[in-house]
Coordinates of C-alpha atoms and ligand atoms in Angstrom, one line a residue:
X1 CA -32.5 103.3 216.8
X2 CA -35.5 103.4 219.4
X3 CA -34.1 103.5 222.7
X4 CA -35.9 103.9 226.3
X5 CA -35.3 106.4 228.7
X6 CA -31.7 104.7 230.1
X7 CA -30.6 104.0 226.7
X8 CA -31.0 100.6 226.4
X9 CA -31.6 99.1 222.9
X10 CA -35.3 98.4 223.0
X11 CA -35.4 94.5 222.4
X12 CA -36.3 93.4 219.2
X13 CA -39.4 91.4 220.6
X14 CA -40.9 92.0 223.7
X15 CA -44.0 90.1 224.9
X16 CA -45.4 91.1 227.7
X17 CA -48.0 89.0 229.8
X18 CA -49.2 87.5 226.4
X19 CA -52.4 85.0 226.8
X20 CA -54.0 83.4 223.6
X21 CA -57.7 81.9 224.0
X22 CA -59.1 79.4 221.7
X23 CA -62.7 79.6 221.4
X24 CA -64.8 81.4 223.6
X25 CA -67.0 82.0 226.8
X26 CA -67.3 78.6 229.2
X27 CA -65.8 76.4 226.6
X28 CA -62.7 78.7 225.6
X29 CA -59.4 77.1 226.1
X30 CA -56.2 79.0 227.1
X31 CA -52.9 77.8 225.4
X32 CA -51.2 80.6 226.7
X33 CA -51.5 81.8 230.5
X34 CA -49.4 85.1 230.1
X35 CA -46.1 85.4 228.4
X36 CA -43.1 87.3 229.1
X37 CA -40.4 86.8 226.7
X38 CA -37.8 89.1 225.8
X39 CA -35.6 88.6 222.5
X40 CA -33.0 91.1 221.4
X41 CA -31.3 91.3 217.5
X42 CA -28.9 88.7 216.7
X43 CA -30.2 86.0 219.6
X44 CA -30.6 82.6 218.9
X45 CA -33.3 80.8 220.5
X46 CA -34.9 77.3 221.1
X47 CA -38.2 77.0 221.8
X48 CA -38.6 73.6 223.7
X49 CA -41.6 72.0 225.9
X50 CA -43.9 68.9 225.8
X51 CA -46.3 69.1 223.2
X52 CA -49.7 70.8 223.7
X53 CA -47.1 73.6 226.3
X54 CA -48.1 76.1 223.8
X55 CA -44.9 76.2 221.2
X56 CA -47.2 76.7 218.2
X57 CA -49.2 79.0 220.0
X58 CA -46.3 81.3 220.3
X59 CA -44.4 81.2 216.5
X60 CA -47.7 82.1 215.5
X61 CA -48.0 85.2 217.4
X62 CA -44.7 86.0 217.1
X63 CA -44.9 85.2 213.5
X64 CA -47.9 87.8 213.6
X65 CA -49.9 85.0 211.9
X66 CA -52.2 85.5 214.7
X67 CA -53.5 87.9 217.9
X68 CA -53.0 87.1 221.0
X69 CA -56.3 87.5 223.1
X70 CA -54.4 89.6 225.5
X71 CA -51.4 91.6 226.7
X72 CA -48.5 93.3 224.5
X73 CA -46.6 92.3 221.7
X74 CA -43.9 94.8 221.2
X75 CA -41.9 94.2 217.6
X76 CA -39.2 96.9 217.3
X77 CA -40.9 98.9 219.7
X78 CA -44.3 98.7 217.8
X79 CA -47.5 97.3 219.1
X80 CA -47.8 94.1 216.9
X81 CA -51.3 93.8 219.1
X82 CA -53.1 96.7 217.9
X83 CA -52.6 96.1 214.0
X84 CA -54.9 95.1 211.6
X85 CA -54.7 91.6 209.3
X86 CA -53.4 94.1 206.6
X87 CA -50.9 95.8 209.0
X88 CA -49.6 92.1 210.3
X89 CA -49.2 90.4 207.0
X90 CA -46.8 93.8 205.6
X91 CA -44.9 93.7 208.9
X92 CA -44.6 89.9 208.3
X93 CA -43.3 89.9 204.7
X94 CA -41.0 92.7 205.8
X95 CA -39.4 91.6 208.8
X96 CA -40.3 87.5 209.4
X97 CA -38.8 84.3 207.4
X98 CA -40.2 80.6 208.0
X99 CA -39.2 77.2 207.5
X100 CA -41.4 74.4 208.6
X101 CA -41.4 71.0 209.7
X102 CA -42.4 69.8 206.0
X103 CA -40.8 72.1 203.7
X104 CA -43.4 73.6 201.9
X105 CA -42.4 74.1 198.5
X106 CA -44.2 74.0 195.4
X107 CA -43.8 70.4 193.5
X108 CA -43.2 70.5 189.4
X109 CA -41.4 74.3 190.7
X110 CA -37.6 74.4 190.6
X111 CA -35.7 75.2 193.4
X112 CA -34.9 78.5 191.7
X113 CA -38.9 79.6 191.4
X114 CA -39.5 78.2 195.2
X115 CA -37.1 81.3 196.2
X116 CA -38.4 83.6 194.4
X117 CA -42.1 83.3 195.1
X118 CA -41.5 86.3 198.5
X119 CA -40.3 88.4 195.9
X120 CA -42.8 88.3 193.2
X121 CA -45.6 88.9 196.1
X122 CA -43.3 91.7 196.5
X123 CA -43.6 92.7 192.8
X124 CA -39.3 92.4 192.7
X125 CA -39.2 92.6 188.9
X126 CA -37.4 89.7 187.2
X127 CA -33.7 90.6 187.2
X128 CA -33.9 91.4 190.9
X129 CA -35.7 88.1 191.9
X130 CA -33.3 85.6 189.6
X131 CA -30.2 87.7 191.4
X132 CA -31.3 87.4 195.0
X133 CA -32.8 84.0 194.3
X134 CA -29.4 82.9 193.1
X135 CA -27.1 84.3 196.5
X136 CA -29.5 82.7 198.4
X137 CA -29.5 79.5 197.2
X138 CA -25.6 80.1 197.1
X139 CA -26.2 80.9 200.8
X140 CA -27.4 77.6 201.4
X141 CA -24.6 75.6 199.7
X142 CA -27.3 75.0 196.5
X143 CA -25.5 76.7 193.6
X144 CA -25.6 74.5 190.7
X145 CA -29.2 73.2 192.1
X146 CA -31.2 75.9 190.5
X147 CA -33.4 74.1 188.2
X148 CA -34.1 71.4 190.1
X149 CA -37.7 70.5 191.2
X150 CA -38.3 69.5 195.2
X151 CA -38.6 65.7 193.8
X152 CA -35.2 65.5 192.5
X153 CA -33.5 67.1 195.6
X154 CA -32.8 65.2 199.2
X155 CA -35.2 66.0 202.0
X156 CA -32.2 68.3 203.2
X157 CA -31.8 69.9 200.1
X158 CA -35.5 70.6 200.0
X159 CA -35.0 71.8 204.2
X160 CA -32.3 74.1 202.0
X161 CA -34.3 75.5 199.5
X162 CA -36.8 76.6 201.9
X163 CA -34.4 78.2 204.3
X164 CA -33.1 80.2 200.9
X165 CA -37.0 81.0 200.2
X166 CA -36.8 82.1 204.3
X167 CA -34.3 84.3 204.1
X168 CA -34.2 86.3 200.1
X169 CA -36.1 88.9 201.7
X170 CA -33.5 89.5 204.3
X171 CA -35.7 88.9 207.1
X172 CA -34.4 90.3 210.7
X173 CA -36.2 87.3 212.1
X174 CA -36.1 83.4 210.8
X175 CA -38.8 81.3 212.8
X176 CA -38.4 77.7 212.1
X177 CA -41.0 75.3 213.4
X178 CA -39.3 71.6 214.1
X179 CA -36.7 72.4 210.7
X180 CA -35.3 69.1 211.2
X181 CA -38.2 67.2 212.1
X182 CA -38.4 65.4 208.8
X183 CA -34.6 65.0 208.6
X184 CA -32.0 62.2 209.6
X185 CA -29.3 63.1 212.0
X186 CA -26.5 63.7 209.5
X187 CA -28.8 66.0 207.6
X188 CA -30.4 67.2 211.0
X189 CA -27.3 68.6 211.9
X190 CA -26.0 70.2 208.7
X191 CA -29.4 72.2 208.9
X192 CA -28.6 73.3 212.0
X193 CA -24.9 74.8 211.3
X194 CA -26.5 76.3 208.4
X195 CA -29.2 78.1 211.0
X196 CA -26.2 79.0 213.2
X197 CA -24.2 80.1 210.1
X198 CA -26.8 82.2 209.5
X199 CA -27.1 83.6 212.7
X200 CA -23.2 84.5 213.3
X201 CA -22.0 85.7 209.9
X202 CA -25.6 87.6 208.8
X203 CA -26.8 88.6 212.0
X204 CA -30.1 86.9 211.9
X205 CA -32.7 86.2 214.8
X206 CA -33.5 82.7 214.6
X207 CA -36.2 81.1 217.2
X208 CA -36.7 77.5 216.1
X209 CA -38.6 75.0 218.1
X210 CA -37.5 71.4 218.5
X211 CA -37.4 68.5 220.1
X212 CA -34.2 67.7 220.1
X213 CA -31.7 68.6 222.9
X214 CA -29.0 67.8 220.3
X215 CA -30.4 70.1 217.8
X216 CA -31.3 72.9 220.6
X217 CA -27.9 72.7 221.5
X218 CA -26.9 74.8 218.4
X219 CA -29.1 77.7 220.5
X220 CA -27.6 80.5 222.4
X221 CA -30.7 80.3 224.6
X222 CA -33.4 77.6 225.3
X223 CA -36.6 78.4 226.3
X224 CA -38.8 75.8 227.4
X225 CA -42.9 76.1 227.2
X226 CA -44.9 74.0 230.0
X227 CA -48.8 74.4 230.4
X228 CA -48.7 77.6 228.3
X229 CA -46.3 79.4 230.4
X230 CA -42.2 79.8 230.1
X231 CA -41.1 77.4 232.5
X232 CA -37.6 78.1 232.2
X233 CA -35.2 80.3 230.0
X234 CA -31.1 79.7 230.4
X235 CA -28.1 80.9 228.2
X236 CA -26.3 77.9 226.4
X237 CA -22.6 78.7 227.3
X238 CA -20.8 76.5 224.7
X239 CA -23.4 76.3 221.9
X240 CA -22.8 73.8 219.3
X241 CA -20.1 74.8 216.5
X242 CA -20.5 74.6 213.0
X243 CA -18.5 71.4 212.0
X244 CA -18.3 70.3 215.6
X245 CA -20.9 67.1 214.5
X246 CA -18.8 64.1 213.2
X247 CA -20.8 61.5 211.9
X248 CA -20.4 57.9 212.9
X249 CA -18.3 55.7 210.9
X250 CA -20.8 54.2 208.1
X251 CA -20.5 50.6 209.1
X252 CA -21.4 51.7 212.5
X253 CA -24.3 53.3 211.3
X254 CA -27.7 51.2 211.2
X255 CA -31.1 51.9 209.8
X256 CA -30.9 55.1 208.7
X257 CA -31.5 56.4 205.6
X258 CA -30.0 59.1 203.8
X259 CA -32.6 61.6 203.0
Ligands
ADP301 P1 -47.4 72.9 221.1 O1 -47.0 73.6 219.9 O2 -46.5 73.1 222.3 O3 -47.6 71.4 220.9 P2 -49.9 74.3 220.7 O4 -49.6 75.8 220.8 O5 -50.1 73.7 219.4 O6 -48.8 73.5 221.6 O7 -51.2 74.1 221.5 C1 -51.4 74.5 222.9 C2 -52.8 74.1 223.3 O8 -53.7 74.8 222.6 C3 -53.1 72.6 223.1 O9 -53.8 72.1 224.2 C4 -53.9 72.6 221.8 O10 -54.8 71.5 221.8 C5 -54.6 73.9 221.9 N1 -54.9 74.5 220.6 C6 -54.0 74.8 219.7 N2 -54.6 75.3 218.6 C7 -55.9 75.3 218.8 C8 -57.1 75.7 218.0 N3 -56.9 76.2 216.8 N4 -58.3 75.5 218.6 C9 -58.4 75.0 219.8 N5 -57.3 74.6 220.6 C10 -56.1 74.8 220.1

């Protein structure tokens, strides 16, 4: 394990007075104003703050979808700053998992062939990819769903097939950017213990940004973005448990739609 000179487990990420510059010279716009952000293994963090504060900005670099214009990205104690586009995208497909906002799955593709599209970029061979494929959707309470296409599954099914795509690889880290954006608040939440699951029983980083204090409140940490900076960053002493959301009764229950 890389350790410093008192022993410490180096943190899994470390960013260290990050800025990120879009465009250049007079015109050049900073979205980031120096970061400092440490994350160790195991954490679970939401990334919060108005929109425009930067959020994207940051699961990018993180993500090591992008280079930050200055100071240090340290990823297991390596400099994620000084790699090349080559360097980024193996430490990426080794390390990182991502669910979006929208999905992102292939349409006409079954649920089974969504998951195990990160391990034939891999060049897994067959029996390898149909086994993990399979756990994972197991993982994500999709067993008997294989064959399905993204059409014939619920918007939170689909939000489960691509958290199974996320994590076949075994990723250390799972970014999700707004995962329950797209999602009603019954399925919003059942996303969310899955996450957590996730986090407590496999030991995976997860840095998710929402919008949602009720969906943050899953989080071990919340870390909220304002003007490019980190405004604040506190420890969630009771975060939300798995099972802990009972939904209203249905007659209660008005204009939403099951998705
Ligand atoms: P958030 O995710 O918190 O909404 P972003 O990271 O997307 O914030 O954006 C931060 C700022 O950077 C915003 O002012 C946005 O307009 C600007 N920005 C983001 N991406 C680009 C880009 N590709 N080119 C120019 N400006 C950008």
């Amino acid at each position: 394990m890389n350790t410093n000179a008192t022993q410490q487990p180096v943190p899994l990420i470390q960013l260290r007075g990050i800025t990120k510059a879009y465009g250049e010279g007079a015109t050049a716009f900073l979205a980031l104003k120096g970061v400092d952000l440490a994350i160790g293994r195991g954490e679970f963090v939401a990334i919060m703050g108005p929109s425009g504060s930067g959020k994207s900005t940051a699961m990018n670099l993180l993500g090591c979808l992008d280079r930050p214009t200055g100071g240090q990205y340290l990823f297991m104690g390596a400099h994620v700053e000084a790699l090349s586009r080559d360097e980024r995208a193996r430490l990426r497909r080794r390390y990182f998992g991502f669910v979006f906002q929208g999905f992102n799955l292939l349409a006409r593709t079954s649920a089974q062939e969504n998951v195990e599209l990160p391990l034939l970029y891999r060049g897994e061979p067959a029996a390898r990819r149909h086994a993990a494929a399979a756990r994972a959707l197991e993982a994500v309470g999709l067993k008997g769903w294989e064959h399905h296409t993204p059409a014939e599954l619920s918007g939170g099914q689909q939000q489960r097939v691509a958290i199974a795509r996320a994590i076949v690889t075994e990723p250390a880290v799972l970014l999700a950017d707004e995962p329950t954006g797209n999602l009603d608040t019954q399925r919003s939440h059942e996303i969310m213990e899955l996450l957590a699951r996730l986090n407590s029983e496999q030991g995976i980083t997860v840095l998710m940004v929402t919008h949602e204090p009720d969906m943050a409140a899953y989080a071990h940490r919340i870390v909220r973005f304002v003007d490019g900076l980190v405004a604040s960053d506190e420890r969630n002493p009771n975060p939300a448990q798995p099972g802990s959301f009972r939904p209203a009764p249905a007659a209660a229950v008005t204009g939403t739609k099951a998705r």
